[in-house]
Amino acid sequence: MIFAGSELQIHDLKFGRGVKVDAEENKQLQLYALGALNQFSLLHDFDTVLLFIHQPRLNHVSEWALSVNALNAFGERAQDAAAAAITTAAVADCEGAETLPIDVFTSGEKQCRFCKAKATCSALTQSNFNTVADDFVDLSRDIAPQISGAKERINACDTAHLAEVYSQLDFIESWCSAVRNGVHAELEAGRDVPCYKLVEGRPGNRAWVTTEAAEATLKSMRLKKEEMYSFTLISPTKAEKLLKKDNPRRWSKLEWLIFRSAGKPSIAPASDPRPALIINHENDFDDLTAIEAESLI
Ligand code: SF4
């Protein structure tokens, strides 16, 4: 905490290098600030709160300012949410978490990321199905009415809807891995999972039991060196390691022979600092009408 006149600063040092965190609307930091206000507002007259997150290992600093009034309003909402959570926890404690209705869970990327119940949580399963269900035909119902006018419906699926589903893909993929691992763990523990079993997977690549024995046997067959060994030129990365530091003159003679193909276009969020690619397909085609007109002259 830093008290700077009427300004209360909360600085949070996060030393991991996993996930970048922003200070804006950050509930954890707002709760820290409420704690500081509760303890020190009698001694200081604060009107602004500044929240900071420092992540030195990600070279990231994030800052967000809010008024004390806005922070207190957040505090009231947090109190209501905490009261509801305490009631829910008490019910779960007495009657078991599995008795809670799905709507008391608020699944989401942040809160579910490290949850151990991810593979088996009904609320998360339901929410992921809701995200994708619109795009699939329900095979348990009559299919004809569902696919009638399908072409028009495909046209109606606009890019905003596509973007909404796309934004959930990482989360859904992480849930898919959790379910895969969960089923694997159940089967490995010897428990029954309906319709599934463990089988031996694809065997690994073939290898010599001992390289020396294989080499001696091949030599005894009088094979030529080029038949026995495969030589390949070292890669630019290996050449760089070999020469750049110890022999920069030799390295400079090689550098011009290295090329790197351009990266394939990939999707990034609009906030990504890289400039957007300008896609223009107009120049990919010749104007045949102009060529035809010329040939007629
Ligand atoms: S997986 Fe289920 S229990 Fe775990 S945080 Fe998400 S909603 Fe809550």
Coordinates of C-alpha atoms and ligand atoms in Angstrom, one line a residue:
M1 CA 0.0 0.0 0.0
I2 CA 1.1 3.6 -0.7
F3 CA -0.7 6.6 0.8
A4 CA -0.1 9.6 -1.5
G5 CA -2.1 12.5 -0.2
S6 CA -5.8 11.7 -1.0
E7 CA -4.7 8.8 -3.2
L8 CA -4.6 5.2 -2.0
Q9 CA -2.4 2.9 -4.1
I10 CA -2.5 -0.8 -4.0
H11 CA 0.4 -2.6 -5.7
D12 CA 0.3 -6.3 -6.4
L13 CA 3.4 -8.2 -7.4
K14 CA 2.7 -11.4 -9.3
F15 CA 5.8 -13.4 -9.9
G16 CA 4.5 -16.1 -12.1
R17 CA 5.0 -16.1 -15.8
G18 CA 1.8 -18.0 -16.7
V19 CA -1.1 -15.6 -17.2
K20 CA -1.0 -11.8 -17.9
V21 CA -3.4 -10.1 -15.5
D22 CA -4.9 -6.6 -15.9
A23 CA -5.7 -4.2 -13.0
E24 CA -8.9 -2.9 -14.7
E25 CA -12.1 -4.2 -12.9
N26 CA -9.8 -6.7 -11.0
K27 CA -11.8 -8.0 -8.2
Q28 CA -8.9 -9.3 -6.1
L29 CA -7.2 -5.9 -6.1
Q30 CA -10.5 -4.1 -5.3
L31 CA -10.9 -6.4 -2.3
Y32 CA -7.4 -5.5 -1.2
A33 CA -8.2 -1.8 -1.6
L34 CA -11.4 -2.2 0.5
G35 CA -9.4 -3.9 3.2
A36 CA -6.9 -1.0 3.2
L37 CA -9.8 1.6 3.2
N38 CA -11.4 -0.2 6.1
Q39 CA -8.2 -0.1 8.1
F40 CA -6.8 3.4 7.3
S41 CA -9.7 5.6 6.2
L42 CA -9.9 7.1 9.8
L43 CA -6.3 8.3 9.5
H44 CA -6.4 9.4 5.8
D45 CA -9.0 11.2 3.7
F46 CA -8.8 9.2 0.4
D47 CA -10.8 10.1 -2.7
T48 CA -9.1 8.1 -5.4
V49 CA -7.8 4.6 -5.5
L50 CA -5.1 3.4 -7.9
L51 CA -4.6 -0.3 -8.5
F52 CA -1.4 -1.7 -10.0
I53 CA -0.3 -5.1 -11.1
H54 CA 3.4 -5.7 -11.6
Q55 CA 4.4 -8.9 -13.5
P56 CA 8.2 -8.4 -14.0
R57 CA 8.7 -11.9 -15.5
L58 CA 6.1 -11.0 -18.2
N59 CA 7.4 -7.4 -18.6
H60 CA 3.9 -6.2 -17.8
V61 CA 2.6 -3.4 -15.6
S62 CA -1.1 -2.6 -15.5
E63 CA -2.8 0.3 -13.7
W64 CA -6.4 1.3 -13.1
A65 CA -7.9 4.3 -11.2
L66 CA -11.3 4.5 -9.6
S67 CA -13.0 6.7 -7.1
V68 CA -13.6 5.7 -3.4
N69 CA -17.3 5.9 -4.1
A70 CA -17.0 3.4 -7.0
L71 CA -14.9 1.1 -4.8
N72 CA -17.5 1.2 -2.0
A73 CA -20.3 0.4 -4.5
F74 CA -18.2 -2.6 -5.6
G75 CA -17.8 -3.5 -1.9
E76 CA -21.6 -3.6 -1.5
R77 CA -22.0 -5.9 -4.6
A78 CA -19.2 -8.1 -3.2
Q79 CA -20.9 -8.4 0.2
D80 CA -24.1 -9.5 -1.5
A81 CA -22.2 -12.1 -3.6
A82 CA -20.3 -13.3 -0.5
A83 CA -23.5 -13.7 1.4
A84 CA -25.0 -15.8 -1.4
A85 CA -21.8 -17.8 -1.7
I86 CA -21.8 -18.5 2.1
T87 CA -25.4 -19.7 1.9
T88 CA -24.6 -22.0 -1.0
A89 CA -21.5 -23.3 0.7
A90 CA -23.5 -24.1 3.8
V91 CA -26.1 -26.0 1.7
A92 CA -23.3 -27.8 -0.1
D93 CA -21.7 -28.7 3.3
C94 CA -24.9 -30.2 4.7
E95 CA -26.4 -31.8 1.6
G96 CA -23.4 -32.3 -0.8
A97 CA -22.2 -30.1 -3.6
E98 CA -24.0 -32.4 -6.2
T99 CA -27.4 -31.3 -4.7
L100 CA -26.8 -27.7 -5.7
P101 CA -28.8 -26.4 -8.8
I102 CA -26.6 -25.7 -11.9
D103 CA -27.5 -22.0 -11.8
V104 CA -25.6 -21.3 -8.6
F105 CA -22.3 -22.1 -10.5
T106 CA -20.9 -19.3 -12.6
S107 CA -18.6 -21.1 -15.0
G108 CA -16.1 -19.1 -16.9
E109 CA -12.6 -19.2 -18.3
K110 CA -10.9 -17.5 -15.3
Q111 CA -12.6 -19.3 -12.5
C112 CA -12.6 -22.7 -14.0
R113 CA -9.1 -22.7 -15.4
F114 CA -7.5 -24.5 -12.4
C115 CA -10.6 -26.1 -11.0
K116 CA -10.2 -29.8 -10.2
A117 CA -13.9 -30.5 -10.9
K118 CA -13.5 -29.2 -14.5
A119 CA -13.9 -32.7 -16.1
T120 CA -17.0 -33.6 -14.2
C121 CA -18.7 -30.3 -13.5
S122 CA -22.3 -30.3 -14.9
A123 CA -22.5 -26.5 -14.9
L124 CA -19.4 -26.2 -17.1
T125 CA -20.6 -29.0 -19.4
Q126 CA -24.0 -27.3 -19.8
S127 CA -22.4 -23.9 -20.5
N128 CA -20.1 -25.3 -23.2
F129 CA -23.0 -27.2 -24.8
N130 CA -25.0 -24.0 -24.8
T131 CA -22.2 -22.2 -26.6
V132 CA -22.0 -24.7 -29.4
A133 CA -25.5 -26.2 -29.5
D134 CA -26.9 -23.5 -31.8
D135 CA -24.6 -24.7 -34.5
F136 CA -25.6 -28.4 -34.5
V137 CA -28.7 -30.4 -35.5
D138 CA -30.3 -32.2 -32.5
L139 CA -30.2 -35.9 -33.7
S140 CA -32.7 -37.0 -31.1
R141 CA -35.4 -34.9 -32.8
D142 CA -37.0 -35.0 -36.3
I143 CA -34.2 -33.7 -38.6
A144 CA -36.3 -32.5 -41.6
P145 CA -37.7 -29.3 -39.9
Q146 CA -34.3 -28.5 -38.5
I147 CA -32.5 -28.6 -41.8
S148 CA -35.3 -26.9 -43.9
G149 CA -34.2 -23.5 -45.0
A150 CA -30.6 -24.4 -43.8
K151 CA -29.0 -22.3 -46.6
E152 CA -30.8 -19.2 -45.4
R153 CA -29.8 -19.9 -41.8
I154 CA -26.2 -20.3 -42.8
N155 CA -26.3 -16.9 -44.4
A156 CA -27.8 -15.5 -41.2
C157 CA -24.9 -16.7 -39.1
D158 CA -23.1 -13.3 -39.0
T159 CA -19.5 -12.6 -38.2
A160 CA -20.5 -11.3 -34.7
H161 CA -21.9 -14.7 -33.8
L162 CA -18.8 -16.4 -35.3
A163 CA -16.6 -14.1 -33.2
E164 CA -18.6 -14.8 -30.0
V165 CA -18.2 -18.6 -30.5
Y166 CA -14.5 -18.1 -31.5
S167 CA -13.8 -16.3 -28.2
Q168 CA -14.8 -19.4 -26.3
L169 CA -12.7 -21.9 -28.3
D170 CA -9.6 -21.9 -26.0
F171 CA -11.9 -22.4 -23.0
I172 CA -13.8 -25.2 -24.6
E173 CA -10.6 -26.9 -25.8
S174 CA -9.2 -26.8 -22.3
W175 CA -12.4 -28.4 -21.0
C176 CA -12.1 -31.1 -23.7
S177 CA -8.6 -31.9 -22.4
A178 CA -9.8 -32.0 -18.8
V179 CA -12.7 -34.4 -19.8
R180 CA -10.2 -36.6 -21.8
N181 CA -7.8 -36.7 -18.9
G182 CA -10.6 -37.4 -16.4
V183 CA -11.9 -40.4 -18.4
H184 CA -8.3 -41.6 -18.7
A185 CA -7.7 -41.3 -15.0
E186 CA -10.9 -43.2 -14.2
L187 CA -10.0 -46.1 -16.5
E188 CA -6.4 -46.1 -15.2
A189 CA -7.7 -46.4 -11.7
G190 CA -9.6 -49.5 -12.7
R191 CA -13.1 -47.9 -12.6
D192 CA -15.7 -48.5 -15.2
V193 CA -16.6 -45.7 -17.7
P194 CA -19.6 -46.8 -19.8
C195 CA -18.8 -47.5 -23.5
Y196 CA -15.0 -46.9 -23.0
K197 CA -11.9 -49.0 -22.2
L198 CA -8.2 -48.7 -22.2
V199 CA -6.3 -50.4 -25.0
E200 CA -2.6 -50.4 -26.0
G201 CA -1.9 -47.3 -28.1
R202 CA 0.3 -47.0 -31.2
P203 CA 3.8 -48.5 -30.6
G204 CA 6.8 -46.1 -30.5
N205 CA 9.2 -45.7 -33.4
R206 CA 11.6 -48.6 -34.1
A207 CA 15.1 -48.2 -32.6
W208 CA 18.3 -50.3 -32.4
V209 CA 18.5 -52.3 -29.1
T210 CA 22.2 -51.3 -29.0
T211 CA 23.7 -49.0 -31.6
E212 CA 27.1 -50.5 -31.3
A213 CA 25.9 -54.1 -32.1
A214 CA 23.8 -52.8 -35.1
E215 CA 26.8 -50.8 -36.4
A216 CA 29.1 -53.9 -36.1
T217 CA 26.6 -56.1 -37.9
L218 CA 26.1 -53.6 -40.7
K219 CA 29.9 -53.3 -41.1
S220 CA 30.2 -57.1 -41.3
M221 CA 27.9 -57.0 -44.3
R222 CA 30.5 -54.8 -46.0
L223 CA 28.0 -51.9 -46.6
K224 CA 29.4 -48.6 -47.9
K225 CA 29.6 -45.6 -45.5
E226 CA 26.9 -43.7 -47.5
E227 CA 24.7 -46.8 -47.2
M228 CA 25.2 -47.1 -43.5
Y229 CA 25.0 -43.5 -42.4
S230 CA 22.8 -40.6 -43.4
F231 CA 24.6 -37.2 -43.4
T232 CA 22.6 -34.0 -43.5
L233 CA 23.8 -30.4 -43.5
I234 CA 23.5 -28.6 -40.1
S235 CA 20.6 -26.2 -39.7
P236 CA 21.1 -22.4 -39.6
T237 CA 20.4 -22.6 -35.8
K238 CA 23.2 -25.1 -35.3
A239 CA 25.6 -23.1 -37.6
E240 CA 24.8 -20.0 -35.6
K241 CA 25.6 -21.7 -32.3
L242 CA 28.8 -23.1 -33.8
L243 CA 30.2 -19.8 -35.4
K244 CA 28.4 -16.6 -34.3
K245 CA 30.2 -16.1 -31.0
D246 CA 33.6 -17.8 -31.7
N247 CA 34.0 -16.8 -35.3
P248 CA 31.8 -13.9 -36.3
R249 CA 33.7 -13.4 -39.6
R250 CA 32.8 -16.9 -40.8
W251 CA 29.3 -16.4 -39.5
S252 CA 28.9 -13.2 -41.6
K253 CA 29.8 -15.1 -44.7
L254 CA 26.9 -17.5 -44.1
E255 CA 24.2 -15.2 -42.9
W256 CA 23.1 -14.1 -46.3
L257 CA 22.4 -17.7 -47.2
I258 CA 19.7 -18.0 -44.6
F259 CA 16.1 -17.3 -45.5
R260 CA 12.9 -17.4 -43.5
S261 CA 9.5 -17.9 -45.1
A262 CA 6.8 -15.4 -44.0
G263 CA 4.5 -16.5 -41.2
K264 CA 1.1 -17.8 -42.2
P265 CA -1.7 -15.5 -41.4
S266 CA -3.1 -16.3 -38.0
I267 CA -6.0 -15.0 -36.0
A268 CA -5.2 -12.6 -33.1
P269 CA -7.5 -10.4 -30.8
A270 CA -8.0 -6.9 -32.0
S271 CA -5.9 -5.7 -29.0
D272 CA -2.8 -7.5 -30.3
P273 CA 0.0 -5.0 -30.8
R274 CA 1.0 -6.4 -34.3
P275 CA -0.5 -4.5 -37.2
A276 CA -3.4 -6.2 -39.0
L277 CA -2.6 -7.8 -42.4
I278 CA -4.1 -5.9 -45.3
I279 CA -6.0 -8.5 -47.4
N280 CA -6.6 -7.5 -51.0
H281 CA -7.5 -10.1 -53.5
E282 CA -8.3 -7.7 -56.3
N283 CA -4.7 -8.0 -57.7
D284 CA -4.8 -11.8 -57.8
F285 CA -6.8 -11.8 -61.0
D286 CA -6.3 -10.4 -64.5
D287 CA -9.1 -8.3 -66.0
L288 CA -10.1 -10.6 -68.9
T289 CA -12.6 -8.1 -70.3
A290 CA -9.8 -5.6 -71.0
I291 CA -7.7 -8.4 -72.7
E292 CA -10.7 -9.5 -74.8
A293 CA -11.4 -5.9 -75.8
E294 CA -7.7 -5.4 -77.0
S295 CA -7.8 -8.6 -79.1
L296 CA -11.0 -7.3 -80.9
I297 CA -9.3 -4.1 -81.9
Ligands
SF4_1 S1 -15.6 -26.2 -13.2 FE1 -17.6 -26.0 -12.1 S2 -17.1 -26.1 -10.0 FE2 -15.2 -25.6 -11.0 S3 -15.1 -23.4 -11.0 FE3 -16.0 -24.0 -13.0 S4 -18.2 -23.9 -12.5 FE4 -17.2 -23.9 -10.5

